Structure formats: C-alpha cells, structure tokens
Amino acid sequence: MEGFGIFREVVTAQEELRELFGEPSKVVQNKSITQLDEHCRNFIARSPFLIIATADENGNCDASPRGDAPGFVHIVDDRHLVVPERPGNKRMDTLRNILDNPHIGLIFMIPTLQETLRINGRACVIRDADVLENMAVNGKAPTIGIGVQVEECFIHCAKSFMRSGLWKPETWPEKDRVPDAAQILGDHIKLPGMSVKEVAEGLADSYKNRLY
C-alpha cells in the first residue's frame, strides 16, 4: 500500500478484518441509537471534557480537546447540541474542517467513569446569539459555537481506560517525569531570541487571563 512501505503486512480489506476478529455481538450491534435519550443527556450534563474529531475535504484528520465545567455543552433538543468555542490559539483546525466537511465525531468523558459516550453526526459553525448566551461564563458568551446534528450515539466500553489506568492516581507519573510543554513548544517553534522561560511565561499568562 502506497505510503506504508516500512510495514510488511498491511490489512487492506474489511473481509480480512472479519476473519481476524469475527462479528460483533448482538449487544454491540444494537447499542447504537439515533437521538439523545435521557441517558445521553445525563452523561453530557456531567461531562467536563470531550474530544472532537473532524477531517478536511481531503480527509486530513484532526482530533481536538474541549473542556469546561460539567454541562458546558448545550443540548438544544433530542437531535441537536452545541459545543461552545472558547478562546484558543486561532489555528481553528476544527472550525475550518467543519466548513469543508461537516462530518464530526465526539467522545465525552467523565472523570473516574471508564465508559465514554460517543456521538457521530454532522456539524456547522453557528452564531445564534440566543443559543450562545446560554453558554456564557463570567459574563462572556462565546462568539461562535459548533452546532451538531446527532446521527448516532452509543456507550463505548471501558477496556481502554482499564488498560491505561487513566483514572487511577497511583499510576500517574511524578511531576518531574511529566514532559515540559514549554520546552517542547520552544524547540518546535524555533523563534530567534525566544527562550523557554518566555514561552512558559506566555503560556501561564494565556491560561490565567484568556480562558474565556
């Protein structure tokens, strides 16, 4: 397969996948629903964090985190929700992708809960003031939001969280073993005259003064 020359055995057909893993159980086949029922609504209301997956018109993919106080995602009705767009780095990868390709995938997480809620659908970038006012924080409503028309919802099993131990504090690394974001960013951007200390100070200022 073009572009994967370092790998010797590449799976190229869905039939081969089925031969390797078999068919999904009836539980898995039947767990997907097409609207936000009371369980999905409750999950979203308690979730402070989600991952948004999008792709541009050429299929180039992006996965981007969003987080705020639990319930920050606004549920409009059984088929529609809105994710507020807070101040960021102005790359706007997710937003630009949506303008080219409306397909979207969301994974909602709740701390300590090992199952996640997955929602797939179609998205648009909205400026509806009456909707966005519902998501104001400290008196600041988001300028825009990501409107999602829900097409599929289902609970994803806990195996990845169990394997990773993500919610188990005893598995978390010591502070001195965590990667230094300022060092990484400084090495990547390579701006003449900008020290790692200045990068760290810039990050700290952004986190303190420009969350909303």
Tab-separated table of C-alpha atoms in Angstrom:
chain	number	residue	atom	x	y	z
A	1	MET	CA	0.000	0.000	0.000
A	2	GLU	CA	1.376	3.394	-1.011
A	3	GLY	CA	2.792	5.402	1.878
A	4	PHE	CA	3.236	2.455	4.253
A	5	GLY	CA	6.422	0.941	2.870
A	6	ILE	CA	8.016	0.262	6.276
A	7	PHE	CA	5.233	-2.200	7.165
A	8	ARG	CA	5.335	-5.668	5.662
A	9	GLU	CA	1.822	-6.991	6.323
A	10	VAL	CA	-0.933	-4.436	5.801
A	11	VAL	CA	-4.639	-5.308	6.116
A	12	THR	CA	-6.378	-3.934	3.028
A	13	ALA	CA	-9.912	-5.370	3.111
A	14	GLN	CA	-12.805	-5.432	5.566
A	15	GLU	CA	-13.211	-9.146	4.914
A	16	GLU	CA	-9.720	-9.697	6.293
A	17	LEU	CA	-10.630	-7.777	9.443
A	18	ARG	CA	-13.658	-10.002	9.961
A	19	GLU	CA	-11.518	-13.101	9.523
A	20	LEU	CA	-9.167	-11.800	12.211
A	21	PHE	CA	-11.759	-10.598	14.750
A	22	GLY	CA	-15.140	-12.116	13.889
A	23	GLU	CA	-18.568	-10.471	14.032
A	24	PRO	CA	-19.792	-8.065	16.748
A	25	SER	CA	-22.220	-9.421	19.320
A	26	LYS	CA	-25.935	-8.569	19.312
A	27	VAL	CA	-25.307	-6.188	22.218
A	28	VAL	CA	-22.745	-4.255	20.172
A	29	GLN	CA	-24.906	-4.314	17.054
A	30	ASN	CA	-27.937	-2.974	18.920
A	31	LYS	CA	-26.345	-0.373	21.228
A	32	SER	CA	-26.340	2.497	18.718
A	33	ILE	CA	-29.268	4.927	18.866
A	34	THR	CA	-30.059	7.946	16.696
A	35	GLN	CA	-31.027	10.603	19.236
A	36	LEU	CA	-30.149	11.960	22.670
A	37	ASP	CA	-32.257	9.975	25.138
A	38	GLU	CA	-32.326	10.663	28.888
A	39	HIS	CA	-29.133	8.632	29.424
A	40	CYS	CA	-27.163	10.560	26.799
A	41	ARG	CA	-28.455	13.861	28.161
A	42	ASN	CA	-27.426	12.923	31.690
A	43	PHE	CA	-23.972	11.819	30.525
A	44	ILE	CA	-23.371	15.079	28.625
A	45	ALA	CA	-24.616	17.136	31.579
A	46	ARG	CA	-21.990	15.504	33.824
A	47	SER	CA	-19.105	15.603	31.353
A	48	PRO	CA	-16.432	18.332	31.663
A	49	PHE	CA	-14.317	17.094	28.755
A	50	LEU	CA	-14.662	15.790	25.215
A	51	ILE	CA	-12.608	15.084	22.112
A	52	ILE	CA	-13.813	16.360	18.729
A	53	ALA	CA	-12.741	14.518	15.568
A	54	THR	CA	-13.039	16.193	12.162
A	55	ALA	CA	-11.448	15.977	8.716
A	56	ASP	CA	-10.998	18.408	5.857
A	57	GLU	CA	-12.217	17.922	2.287
A	58	ASN	CA	-9.173	15.786	1.502
A	59	GLY	CA	-9.598	13.502	4.515
A	60	ASN	CA	-6.792	15.032	6.585
A	61	CYS	CA	-7.883	14.355	10.154
A	62	ASP	CA	-7.743	16.283	13.408
A	63	ALA	CA	-8.696	15.422	16.994
A	64	SER	CA	-9.085	18.354	19.357
A	65	PRO	CA	-9.955	18.565	23.084
A	66	ARG	CA	-12.697	20.749	24.577
A	67	GLY	CA	-13.310	21.226	28.271
A	68	ASP	CA	-15.186	23.342	30.781
A	69	ALA	CA	-17.441	22.917	33.806
A	70	PRO	CA	-19.729	19.846	33.605
A	71	GLY	CA	-22.717	20.601	31.416
A	72	PHE	CA	-20.869	23.149	29.259
A	73	VAL	CA	-22.218	21.502	26.104
A	74	HIS	CA	-25.714	22.859	25.447
A	75	ILE	CA	-28.410	20.358	24.468
A	76	VAL	CA	-30.971	22.009	22.189
A	77	ASP	CA	-33.257	19.008	21.657
A	78	ASP	CA	-33.099	15.254	21.061
A	79	ARG	CA	-31.182	15.686	17.817
A	80	HIS	CA	-29.052	18.803	18.331
A	81	LEU	CA	-26.335	20.032	20.679
A	82	VAL	CA	-23.880	22.927	20.709
A	83	VAL	CA	-20.231	22.945	21.812
A	84	PRO	CA	-19.074	26.473	22.762
A	85	GLU	CA	-15.903	27.691	21.091
A	86	ARG	CA	-13.768	29.376	23.764
A	87	PRO	CA	-10.631	31.466	23.010
A	88	GLY	CA	-7.809	29.315	21.656
A	89	ASN	CA	-4.663	29.579	19.567
A	90	LYS	CA	-6.526	30.812	16.449
A	91	ARG	CA	-5.463	27.851	14.297
A	92	MET	CA	-9.161	26.890	14.148
A	93	ASP	CA	-8.419	23.415	12.787
A	94	THR	CA	-11.793	22.029	13.882
A	95	LEU	CA	-13.786	25.006	12.585
A	96	ARG	CA	-12.025	25.117	9.226
A	97	ASN	CA	-12.527	21.382	8.791
A	98	ILE	CA	-16.250	21.686	9.509
A	99	LEU	CA	-16.597	24.353	6.822
A	100	ASP	CA	-15.064	21.913	4.319
A	101	ASN	CA	-16.537	18.666	5.640
A	102	PRO	CA	-19.458	18.595	8.131
A	103	HIS	CA	-18.906	15.051	9.426
A	104	ILE	CA	-17.946	15.024	13.104
A	105	GLY	CA	-17.267	12.577	15.922
A	106	LEU	CA	-17.384	13.356	19.659
A	107	ILE	CA	-16.165	11.381	22.668
A	108	PHE	CA	-17.492	12.583	26.042
A	109	MET	CA	-15.623	11.655	29.229
A	110	ILE	CA	-16.485	11.842	32.938
A	111	PRO	CA	-13.636	11.614	35.477
A	112	THR	CA	-13.491	8.198	37.222
A	113	LEU	CA	-16.042	6.713	34.780
A	114	GLN	CA	-14.286	4.304	32.466
A	115	GLU	CA	-17.005	4.136	29.821
A	116	THR	CA	-17.334	7.021	27.351
A	117	LEU	CA	-20.202	8.372	25.260
A	118	ARG	CA	-19.592	8.555	21.523
A	119	ILE	CA	-21.699	10.758	19.255
A	120	ASN	CA	-21.379	10.994	15.484
A	121	GLY	CA	-23.186	13.380	13.199
A	122	ARG	CA	-22.943	16.494	11.083
A	123	ALA	CA	-21.715	19.871	12.277
A	124	CYS	CA	-21.907	23.553	11.400
A	125	VAL	CA	-20.372	26.726	12.809
A	126	ILE	CA	-23.127	28.865	14.380
A	127	ARG	CA	-23.511	32.472	15.554
A	128	ASP	CA	-27.040	32.210	17.042
A	129	ALA	CA	-26.865	34.744	19.896
A	130	ASP	CA	-29.831	33.291	21.803
A	131	VAL	CA	-28.144	29.871	21.876
A	132	LEU	CA	-24.646	31.108	22.655
A	133	GLU	CA	-25.856	33.248	25.570
A	134	ASN	CA	-26.823	30.013	27.320
A	135	MET	CA	-23.117	29.139	27.487
A	136	ALA	CA	-21.748	32.427	28.841
A	137	VAL	CA	-19.071	32.209	31.550
A	138	ASN	CA	-18.070	35.216	33.669
A	139	GLY	CA	-20.467	37.255	31.565
A	140	LYS	CA	-18.699	36.282	28.333
A	141	ALA	CA	-20.700	34.379	25.746
A	142	PRO	CA	-18.750	32.511	23.064
A	143	THR	CA	-18.562	34.312	19.732
A	144	ILE	CA	-19.393	31.118	17.865
A	145	GLY	CA	-20.321	27.532	18.614
A	146	ILE	CA	-20.213	24.147	16.954
A	147	GLY	CA	-23.742	23.012	16.222
A	148	VAL	CA	-24.079	19.241	15.910
A	149	GLN	CA	-26.946	17.322	14.343
A	150	VAL	CA	-26.843	13.934	16.046
A	151	GLU	CA	-26.961	10.833	13.860
A	152	GLU	CA	-25.531	8.145	16.150
A	153	CYS	CA	-24.989	7.746	19.914
A	154	PHE	CA	-23.564	4.842	21.878
A	155	ILE	CA	-21.662	3.955	25.019
A	156	HIS	CA	-18.090	2.811	24.443
A	157	CYS	CA	-16.723	0.079	26.702
A	158	ALA	CA	-14.158	0.673	29.461
A	159	LYS	CA	-11.339	-1.552	28.226
A	160	SER	CA	-9.020	1.238	27.040
A	161	PHE	CA	-9.356	3.070	30.366
A	162	MET	CA	-8.847	-0.137	32.314
A	163	ARG	CA	-5.703	-0.966	30.365
A	164	SER	CA	-4.304	2.557	30.713
A	165	GLY	CA	-5.228	3.071	34.365
A	166	LEU	CA	-6.056	6.665	33.415
A	167	TRP	CA	-8.266	7.410	36.407
A	168	LYS	CA	-6.038	5.646	38.950
A	169	PRO	CA	-3.862	8.229	40.768
A	170	GLU	CA	-1.412	5.534	41.812
A	171	THR	CA	-0.475	5.068	38.133
A	172	TRP	CA	0.109	8.779	37.473
A	173	PRO	CA	3.735	9.881	36.876
A	174	GLU	CA	5.675	12.019	39.311
A	175	LYS	CA	5.822	15.707	38.373
A	176	ASP	CA	9.489	15.539	37.411
A	177	ARG	CA	8.712	12.792	34.881
A	178	VAL	CA	5.986	14.706	33.028
A	179	PRO	CA	7.042	16.278	29.687
A	180	ASP	CA	7.728	20.026	29.826
A	181	ALA	CA	5.235	21.672	27.464
A	182	ALA	CA	7.150	24.957	27.313
A	183	GLN	CA	10.354	23.148	26.393
A	184	ILE	CA	8.589	21.164	23.687
A	185	LEU	CA	6.893	24.250	22.263
A	186	GLY	CA	10.112	26.262	22.354
A	187	ASP	CA	12.027	23.538	20.497
A	188	HIS	CA	9.274	23.233	17.902
A	189	ILE	CA	8.683	26.888	17.106
A	190	LYS	CA	12.381	27.842	16.976
A	191	LEU	CA	11.757	31.586	17.192
A	192	PRO	CA	15.082	33.504	17.400
A	193	GLY	CA	15.618	35.136	20.771
A	194	MET	CA	12.662	33.444	22.470
A	195	SER	CA	13.738	31.452	25.497
A	196	VAL	CA	11.917	28.536	27.085
A	197	LYS	CA	11.302	30.790	30.090
A	198	GLU	CA	9.498	33.303	27.874
A	199	VAL	CA	7.429	30.530	26.304
A	200	ALA	CA	6.454	29.291	29.771
A	201	GLU	CA	5.512	32.809	30.867
A	202	GLY	CA	3.398	33.257	27.729
A	203	LEU	CA	1.561	30.022	28.392
A	204	ALA	CA	0.968	30.934	32.033
A	205	ASP	CA	-0.427	34.348	31.039
A	206	SER	CA	-2.729	32.791	28.457
A	207	TYR	CA	-4.009	30.202	30.933
A	208	LYS	CA	-4.596	32.843	33.602
A	209	ASN	CA	-6.107	35.662	31.558
A	210	ARG	CA	-7.569	34.245	28.342
A	211	LEU	CA	-9.634	31.171	29.213
A	212	TYR	CA	-12.891	32.942	28.261
